[in-house]
Coordinates of N, CA and C in Angstrom, one line a residue:
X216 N 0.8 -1.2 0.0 CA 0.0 0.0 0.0 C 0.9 1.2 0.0
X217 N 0.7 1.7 -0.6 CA 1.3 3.5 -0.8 C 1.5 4.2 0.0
X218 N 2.7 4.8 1.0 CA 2.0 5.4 1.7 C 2.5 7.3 1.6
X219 N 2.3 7.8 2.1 CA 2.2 9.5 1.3 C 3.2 10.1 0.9
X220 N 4.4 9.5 1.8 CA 6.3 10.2 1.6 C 5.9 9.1 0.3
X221 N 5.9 8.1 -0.2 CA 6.0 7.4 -1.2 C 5.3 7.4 -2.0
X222 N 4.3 8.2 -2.4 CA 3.4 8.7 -3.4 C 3.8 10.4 -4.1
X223 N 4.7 10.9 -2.6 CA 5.3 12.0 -3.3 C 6.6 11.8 -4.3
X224 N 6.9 10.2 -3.9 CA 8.1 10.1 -5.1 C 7.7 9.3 -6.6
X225 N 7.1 8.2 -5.8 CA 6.5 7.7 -7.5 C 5.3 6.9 -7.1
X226 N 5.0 6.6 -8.2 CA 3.4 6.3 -8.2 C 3.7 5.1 -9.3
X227 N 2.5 4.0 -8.9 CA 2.5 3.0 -9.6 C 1.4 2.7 -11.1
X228 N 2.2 1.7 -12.0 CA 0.7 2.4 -13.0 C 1.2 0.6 -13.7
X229 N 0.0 0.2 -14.4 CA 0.3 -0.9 -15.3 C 1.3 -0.5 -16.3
X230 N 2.2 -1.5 -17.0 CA 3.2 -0.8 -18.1 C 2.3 -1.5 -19.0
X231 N 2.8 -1.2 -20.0 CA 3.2 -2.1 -21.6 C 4.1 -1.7 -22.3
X232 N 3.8 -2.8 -23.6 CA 5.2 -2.5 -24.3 C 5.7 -1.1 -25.0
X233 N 4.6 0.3 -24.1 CA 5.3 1.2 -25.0 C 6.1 1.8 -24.1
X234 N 6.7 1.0 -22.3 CA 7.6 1.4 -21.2 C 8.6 0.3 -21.6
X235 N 8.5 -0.3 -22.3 CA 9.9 -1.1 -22.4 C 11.3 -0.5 -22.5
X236 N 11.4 0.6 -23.5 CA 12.8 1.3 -23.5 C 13.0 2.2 -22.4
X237 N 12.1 2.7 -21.4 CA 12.4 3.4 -20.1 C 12.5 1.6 -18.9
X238 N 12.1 0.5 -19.1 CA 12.3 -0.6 -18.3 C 13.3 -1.3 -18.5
X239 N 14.1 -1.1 -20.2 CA 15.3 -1.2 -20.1 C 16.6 -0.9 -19.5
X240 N 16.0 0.6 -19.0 CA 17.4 1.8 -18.4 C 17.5 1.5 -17.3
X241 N 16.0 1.1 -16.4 CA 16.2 0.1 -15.1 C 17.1 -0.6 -15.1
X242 N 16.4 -1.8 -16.3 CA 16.8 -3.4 -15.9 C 18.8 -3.1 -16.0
X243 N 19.0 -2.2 -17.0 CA 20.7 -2.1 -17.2 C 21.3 -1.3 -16.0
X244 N 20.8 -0.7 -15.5 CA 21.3 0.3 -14.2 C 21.2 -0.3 -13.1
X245 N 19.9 -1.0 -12.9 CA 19.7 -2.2 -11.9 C 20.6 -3.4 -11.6
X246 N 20.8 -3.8 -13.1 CA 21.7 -5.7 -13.4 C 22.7 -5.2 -13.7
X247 N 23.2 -4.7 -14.8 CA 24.0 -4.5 -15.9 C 23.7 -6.3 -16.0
X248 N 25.9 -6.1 -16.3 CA 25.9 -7.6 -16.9 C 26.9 -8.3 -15.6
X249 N 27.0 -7.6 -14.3 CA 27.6 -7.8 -13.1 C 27.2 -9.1 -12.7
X250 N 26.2 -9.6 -12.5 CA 25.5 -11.2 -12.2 C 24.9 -11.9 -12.5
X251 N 24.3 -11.8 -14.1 CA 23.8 -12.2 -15.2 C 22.4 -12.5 -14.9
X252 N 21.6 -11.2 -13.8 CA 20.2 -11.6 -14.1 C 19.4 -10.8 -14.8
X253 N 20.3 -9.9 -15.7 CA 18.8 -8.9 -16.2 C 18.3 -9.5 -17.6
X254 N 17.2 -9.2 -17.6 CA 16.8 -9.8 -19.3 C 16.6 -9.2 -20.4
X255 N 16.9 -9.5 -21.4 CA 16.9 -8.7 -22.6 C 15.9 -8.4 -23.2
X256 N 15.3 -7.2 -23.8 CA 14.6 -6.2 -24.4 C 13.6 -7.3 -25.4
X257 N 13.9 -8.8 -26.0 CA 13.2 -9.6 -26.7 C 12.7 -10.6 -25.6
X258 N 13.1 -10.7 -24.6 CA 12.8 -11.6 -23.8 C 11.5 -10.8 -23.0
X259 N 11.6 -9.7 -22.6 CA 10.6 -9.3 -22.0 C 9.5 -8.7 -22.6
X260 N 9.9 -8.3 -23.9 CA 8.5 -8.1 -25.5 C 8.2 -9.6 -25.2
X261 N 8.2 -10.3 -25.3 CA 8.2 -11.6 -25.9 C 7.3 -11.8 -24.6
X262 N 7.1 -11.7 -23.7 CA 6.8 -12.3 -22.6 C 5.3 -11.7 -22.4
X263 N 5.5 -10.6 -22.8 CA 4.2 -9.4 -22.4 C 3.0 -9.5 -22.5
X264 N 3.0 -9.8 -24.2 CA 1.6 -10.6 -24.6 C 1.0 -11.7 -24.1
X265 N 1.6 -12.8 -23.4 CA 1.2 -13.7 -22.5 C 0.0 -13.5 -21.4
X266 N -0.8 -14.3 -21.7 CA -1.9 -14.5 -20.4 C -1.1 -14.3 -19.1
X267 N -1.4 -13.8 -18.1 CA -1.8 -14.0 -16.5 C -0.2 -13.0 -16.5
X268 N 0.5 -11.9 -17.6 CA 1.6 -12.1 -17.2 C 1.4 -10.5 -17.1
X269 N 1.8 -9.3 -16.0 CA 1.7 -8.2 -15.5 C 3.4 -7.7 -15.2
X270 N 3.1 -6.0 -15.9 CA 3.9 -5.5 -15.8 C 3.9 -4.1 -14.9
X271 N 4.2 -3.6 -13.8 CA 3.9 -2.7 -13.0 C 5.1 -2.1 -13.2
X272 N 5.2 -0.4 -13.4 CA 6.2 0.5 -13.6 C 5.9 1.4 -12.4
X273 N 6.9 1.9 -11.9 CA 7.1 3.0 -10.6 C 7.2 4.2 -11.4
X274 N 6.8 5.2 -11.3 CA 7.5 6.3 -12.0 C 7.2 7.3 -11.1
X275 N 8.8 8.5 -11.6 CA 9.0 9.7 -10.8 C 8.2 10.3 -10.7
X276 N 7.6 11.0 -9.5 CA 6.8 11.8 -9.6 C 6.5 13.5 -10.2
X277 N 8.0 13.6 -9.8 CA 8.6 14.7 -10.3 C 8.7 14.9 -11.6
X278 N 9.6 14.3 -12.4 CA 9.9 14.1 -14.0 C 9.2 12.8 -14.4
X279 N 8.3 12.5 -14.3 CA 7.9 11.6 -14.8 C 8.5 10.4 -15.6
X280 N 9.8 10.0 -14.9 CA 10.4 8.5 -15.6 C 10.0 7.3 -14.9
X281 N 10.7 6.4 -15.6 CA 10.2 5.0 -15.0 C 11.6 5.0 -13.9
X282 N 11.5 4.9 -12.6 CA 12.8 4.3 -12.0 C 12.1 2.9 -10.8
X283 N 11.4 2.2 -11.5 CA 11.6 0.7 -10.9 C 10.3 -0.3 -11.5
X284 N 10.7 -1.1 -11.7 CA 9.5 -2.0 -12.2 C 9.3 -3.3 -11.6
X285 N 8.3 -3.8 -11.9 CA 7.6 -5.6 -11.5 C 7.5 -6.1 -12.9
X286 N 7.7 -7.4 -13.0 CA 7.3 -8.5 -13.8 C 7.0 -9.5 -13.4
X287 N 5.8 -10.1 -13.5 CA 5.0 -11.0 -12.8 C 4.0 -11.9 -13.8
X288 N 4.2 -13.1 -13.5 CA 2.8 -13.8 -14.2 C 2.0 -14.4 -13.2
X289 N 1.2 -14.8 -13.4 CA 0.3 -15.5 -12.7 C -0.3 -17.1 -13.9
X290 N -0.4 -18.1 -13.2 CA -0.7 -19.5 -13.6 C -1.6 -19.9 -12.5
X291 N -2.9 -20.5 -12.9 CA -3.9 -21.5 -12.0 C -4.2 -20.2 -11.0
X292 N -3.7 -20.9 -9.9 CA -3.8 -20.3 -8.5 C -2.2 -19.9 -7.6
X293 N -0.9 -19.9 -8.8 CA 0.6 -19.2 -8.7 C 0.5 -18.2 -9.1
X294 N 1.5 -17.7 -8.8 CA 2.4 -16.3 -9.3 C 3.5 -16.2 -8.9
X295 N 4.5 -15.5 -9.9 CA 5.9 -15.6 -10.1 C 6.2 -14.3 -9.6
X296 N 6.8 -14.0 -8.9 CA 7.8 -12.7 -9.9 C 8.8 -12.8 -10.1
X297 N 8.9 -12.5 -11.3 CA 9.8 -13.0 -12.6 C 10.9 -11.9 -12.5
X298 N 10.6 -10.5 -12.2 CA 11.6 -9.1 -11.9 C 11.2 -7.9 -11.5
X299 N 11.9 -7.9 -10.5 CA 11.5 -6.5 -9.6 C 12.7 -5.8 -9.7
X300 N 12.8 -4.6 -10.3 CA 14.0 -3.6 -10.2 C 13.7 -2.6 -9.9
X301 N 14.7 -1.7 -9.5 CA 14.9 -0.1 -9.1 C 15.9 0.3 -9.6
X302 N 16.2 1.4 -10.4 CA 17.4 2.7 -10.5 C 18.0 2.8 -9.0
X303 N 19.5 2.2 -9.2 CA 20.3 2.0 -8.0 C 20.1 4.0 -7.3
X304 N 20.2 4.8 -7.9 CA 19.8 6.2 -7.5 C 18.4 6.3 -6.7
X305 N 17.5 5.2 -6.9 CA 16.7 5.3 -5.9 C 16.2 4.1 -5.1
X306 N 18.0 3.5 -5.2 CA 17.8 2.7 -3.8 C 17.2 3.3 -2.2
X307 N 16.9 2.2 -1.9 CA 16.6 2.4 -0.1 C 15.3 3.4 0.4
X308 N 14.8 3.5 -0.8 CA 13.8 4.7 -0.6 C 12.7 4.2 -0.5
X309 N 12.3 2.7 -0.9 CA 10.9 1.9 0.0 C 10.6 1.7 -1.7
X310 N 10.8 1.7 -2.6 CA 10.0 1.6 -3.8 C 10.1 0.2 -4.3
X311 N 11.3 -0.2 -4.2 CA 11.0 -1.5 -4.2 C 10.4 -2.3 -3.2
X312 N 9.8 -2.0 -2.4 CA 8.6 -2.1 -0.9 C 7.7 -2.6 -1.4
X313 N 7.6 -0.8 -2.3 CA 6.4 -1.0 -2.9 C 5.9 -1.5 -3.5
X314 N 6.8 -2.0 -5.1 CA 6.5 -2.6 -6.0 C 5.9 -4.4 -5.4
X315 N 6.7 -4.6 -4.5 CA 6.5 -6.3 -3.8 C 5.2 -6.1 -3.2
X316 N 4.7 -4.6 -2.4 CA 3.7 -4.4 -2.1 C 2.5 -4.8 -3.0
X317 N 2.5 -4.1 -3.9 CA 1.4 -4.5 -4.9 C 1.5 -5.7 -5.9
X318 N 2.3 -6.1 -5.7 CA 2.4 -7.7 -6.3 C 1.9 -8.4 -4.9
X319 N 1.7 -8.4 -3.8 CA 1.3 -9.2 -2.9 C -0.1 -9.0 -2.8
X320 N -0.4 -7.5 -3.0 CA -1.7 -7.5 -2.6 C -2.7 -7.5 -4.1
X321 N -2.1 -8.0 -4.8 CA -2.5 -8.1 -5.9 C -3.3 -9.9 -6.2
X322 N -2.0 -10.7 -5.5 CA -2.5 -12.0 -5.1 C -3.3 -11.7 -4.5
X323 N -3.5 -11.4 -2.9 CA -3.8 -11.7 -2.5 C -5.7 -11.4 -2.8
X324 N -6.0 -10.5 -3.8 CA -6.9 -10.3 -4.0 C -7.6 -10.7 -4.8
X325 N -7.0 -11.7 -5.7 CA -7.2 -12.7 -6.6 C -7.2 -14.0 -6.2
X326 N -6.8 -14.5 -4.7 CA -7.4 -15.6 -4.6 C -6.2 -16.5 -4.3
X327 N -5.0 -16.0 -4.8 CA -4.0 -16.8 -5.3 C -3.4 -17.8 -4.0
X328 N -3.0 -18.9 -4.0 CA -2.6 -19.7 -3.1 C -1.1 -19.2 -2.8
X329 N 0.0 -19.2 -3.3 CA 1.2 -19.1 -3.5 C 2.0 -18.3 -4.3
X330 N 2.6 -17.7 -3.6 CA 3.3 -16.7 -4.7 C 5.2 -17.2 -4.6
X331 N 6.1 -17.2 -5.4 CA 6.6 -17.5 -5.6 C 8.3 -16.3 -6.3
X332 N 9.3 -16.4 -6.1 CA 10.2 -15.7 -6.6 C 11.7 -16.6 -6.7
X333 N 12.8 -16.2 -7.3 CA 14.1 -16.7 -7.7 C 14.5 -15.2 -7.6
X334 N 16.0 -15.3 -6.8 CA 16.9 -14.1 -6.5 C 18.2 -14.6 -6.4
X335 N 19.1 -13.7 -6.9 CA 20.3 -14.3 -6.6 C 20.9 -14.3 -5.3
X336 N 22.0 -15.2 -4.9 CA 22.2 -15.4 -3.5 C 22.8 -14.5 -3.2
X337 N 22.6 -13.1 -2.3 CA 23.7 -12.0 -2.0 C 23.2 -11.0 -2.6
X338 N 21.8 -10.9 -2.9 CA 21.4 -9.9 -3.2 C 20.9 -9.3 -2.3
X339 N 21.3 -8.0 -2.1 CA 20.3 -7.4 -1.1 C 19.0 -6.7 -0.9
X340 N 18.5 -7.4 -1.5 CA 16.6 -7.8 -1.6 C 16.3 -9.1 -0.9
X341 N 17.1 -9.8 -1.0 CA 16.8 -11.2 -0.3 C 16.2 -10.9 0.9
X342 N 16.6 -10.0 2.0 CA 16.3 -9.1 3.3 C 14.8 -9.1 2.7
X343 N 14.2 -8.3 2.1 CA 13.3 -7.5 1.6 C 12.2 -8.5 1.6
X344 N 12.5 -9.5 1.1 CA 11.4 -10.8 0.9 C 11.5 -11.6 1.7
X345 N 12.4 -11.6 2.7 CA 12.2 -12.8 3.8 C 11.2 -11.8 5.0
X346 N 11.8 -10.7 4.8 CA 10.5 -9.6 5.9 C 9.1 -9.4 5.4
X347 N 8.7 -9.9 4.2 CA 7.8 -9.6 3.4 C 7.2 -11.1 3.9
X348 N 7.8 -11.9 4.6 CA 7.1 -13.5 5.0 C 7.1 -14.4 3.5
X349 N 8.3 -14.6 3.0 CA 8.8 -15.5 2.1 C 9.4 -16.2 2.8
X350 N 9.6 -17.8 2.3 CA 10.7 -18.6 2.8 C 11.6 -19.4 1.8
X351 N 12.5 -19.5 2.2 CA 13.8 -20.4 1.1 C 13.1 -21.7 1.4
X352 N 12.9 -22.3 -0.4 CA 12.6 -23.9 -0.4 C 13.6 -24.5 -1.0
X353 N 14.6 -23.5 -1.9 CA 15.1 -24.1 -3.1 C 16.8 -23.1 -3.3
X354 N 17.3 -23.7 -3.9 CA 18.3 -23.4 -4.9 C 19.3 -24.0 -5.7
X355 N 19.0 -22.5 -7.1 CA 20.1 -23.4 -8.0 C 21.4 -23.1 -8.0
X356 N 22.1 -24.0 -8.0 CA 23.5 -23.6 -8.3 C 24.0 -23.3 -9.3
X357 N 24.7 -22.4 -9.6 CA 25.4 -21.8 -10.0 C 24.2 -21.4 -11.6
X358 N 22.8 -20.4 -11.0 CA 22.4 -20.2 -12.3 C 22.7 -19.2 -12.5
X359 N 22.7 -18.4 -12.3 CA 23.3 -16.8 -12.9 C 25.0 -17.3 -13.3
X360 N 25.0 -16.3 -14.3 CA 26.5 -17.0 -15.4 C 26.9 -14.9 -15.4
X361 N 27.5 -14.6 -15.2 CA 27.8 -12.8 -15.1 C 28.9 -13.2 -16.2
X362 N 29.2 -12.0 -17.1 CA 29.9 -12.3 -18.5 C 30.8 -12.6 -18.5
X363 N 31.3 -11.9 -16.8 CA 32.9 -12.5 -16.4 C 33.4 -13.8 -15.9
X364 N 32.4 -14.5 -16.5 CA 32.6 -16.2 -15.8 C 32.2 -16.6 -14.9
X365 N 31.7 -15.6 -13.8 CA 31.5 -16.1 -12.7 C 30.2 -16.7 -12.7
X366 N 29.9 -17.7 -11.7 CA 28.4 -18.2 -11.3 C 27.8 -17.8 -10.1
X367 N 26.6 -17.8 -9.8 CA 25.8 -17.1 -8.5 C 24.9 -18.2 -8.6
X368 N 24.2 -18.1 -7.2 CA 23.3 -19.6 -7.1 C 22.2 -18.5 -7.1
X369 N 21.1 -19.1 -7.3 CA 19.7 -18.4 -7.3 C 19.1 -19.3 -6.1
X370 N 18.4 -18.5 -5.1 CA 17.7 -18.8 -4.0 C 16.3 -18.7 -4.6
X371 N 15.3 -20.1 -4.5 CA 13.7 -19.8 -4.5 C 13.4 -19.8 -3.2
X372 N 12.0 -18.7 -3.3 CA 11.6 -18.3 -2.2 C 10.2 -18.9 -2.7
X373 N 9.5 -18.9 -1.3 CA 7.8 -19.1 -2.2 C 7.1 -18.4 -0.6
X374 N 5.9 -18.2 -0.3 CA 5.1 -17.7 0.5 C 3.8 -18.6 0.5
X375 N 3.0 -19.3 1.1 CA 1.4 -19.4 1.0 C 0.7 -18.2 1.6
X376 N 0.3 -17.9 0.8 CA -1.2 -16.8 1.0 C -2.8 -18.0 1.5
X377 N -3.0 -16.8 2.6 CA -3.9 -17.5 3.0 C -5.7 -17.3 2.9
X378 N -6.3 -17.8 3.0 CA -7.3 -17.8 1.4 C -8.2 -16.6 2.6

């Protein structure tokens, strides 16, 4: 839920594919290519048109840019989120709070049993979703590949929502 210091900086709105090039300058300023999770500009066109699959943009309130977004689908009675980023310039400032905010209460208003996420191990969002009442069930090893050879393990998290 929104709350007023956080409505004076950005406001949430459905995207589509005409925020993709402002969701790009996130996902590259957010990921780069430092731990190989951000996705590419055809992968997330590609994804958009899909059933149950939602795209939430943050934008400035001030200048009206995009500085953080959600990517999220939903299947049956699941939901993913697939990517949540921020403009490291407006880290720490609750927006990415937010954005997890209304991806939860978005389940939760739809009925959804389970919501569901993948993060890299050492990210620091991981904090963010375990206080959000997520729990570690899973991880892969060494999925993130960063250009420079290195591997990162990806932590799943999942939550039950309760009906």
């Amino acid at each position: 839920m929104a709350t007023p210091a956080l409505d004076r900086v950005a406001r949430l709105r459905p995207g589509t594919s005409g925020d993709l090039d402002e969701v790009m300058v996130v996902m590259e300023a957010a990921f780069g290519d430092r731990f190989g999770e951000a996705w590419t500009r055809s992968q997330c066109a590609g994804i958009l048109p899909m059933a149950g699959v939602s795209l939430i943009v943050a934008r400035d309130t001030e200048i009206g840019a995009v500085i953080g977004f959600s990517l999220s689908r939903t299947v049956a009675d699941e939901a993913e989120l697939l990517l949540l980023a921020v403009t490291p310039s407006h880290h720490r400032e609750g927006i990415g709070g937010l954005l997890l905010d209304d991806f939860m209460e978005h389940a939760r208003a739809t009925g959804l049993a389970r919501v569901h996420l993948e993060v890299r191990d050492g990210n620091r969002a991981v904090d963010m979703y375990l206080r959000a009442g997520f729990k570690p069930v899973g991880r892969r090893a060494n999925y993130y590949h960063a250009r420079k050879g290195q591997h990162f393990d990806a932590l799943t998290l999942s939550q039950e929502l309760s009906s």
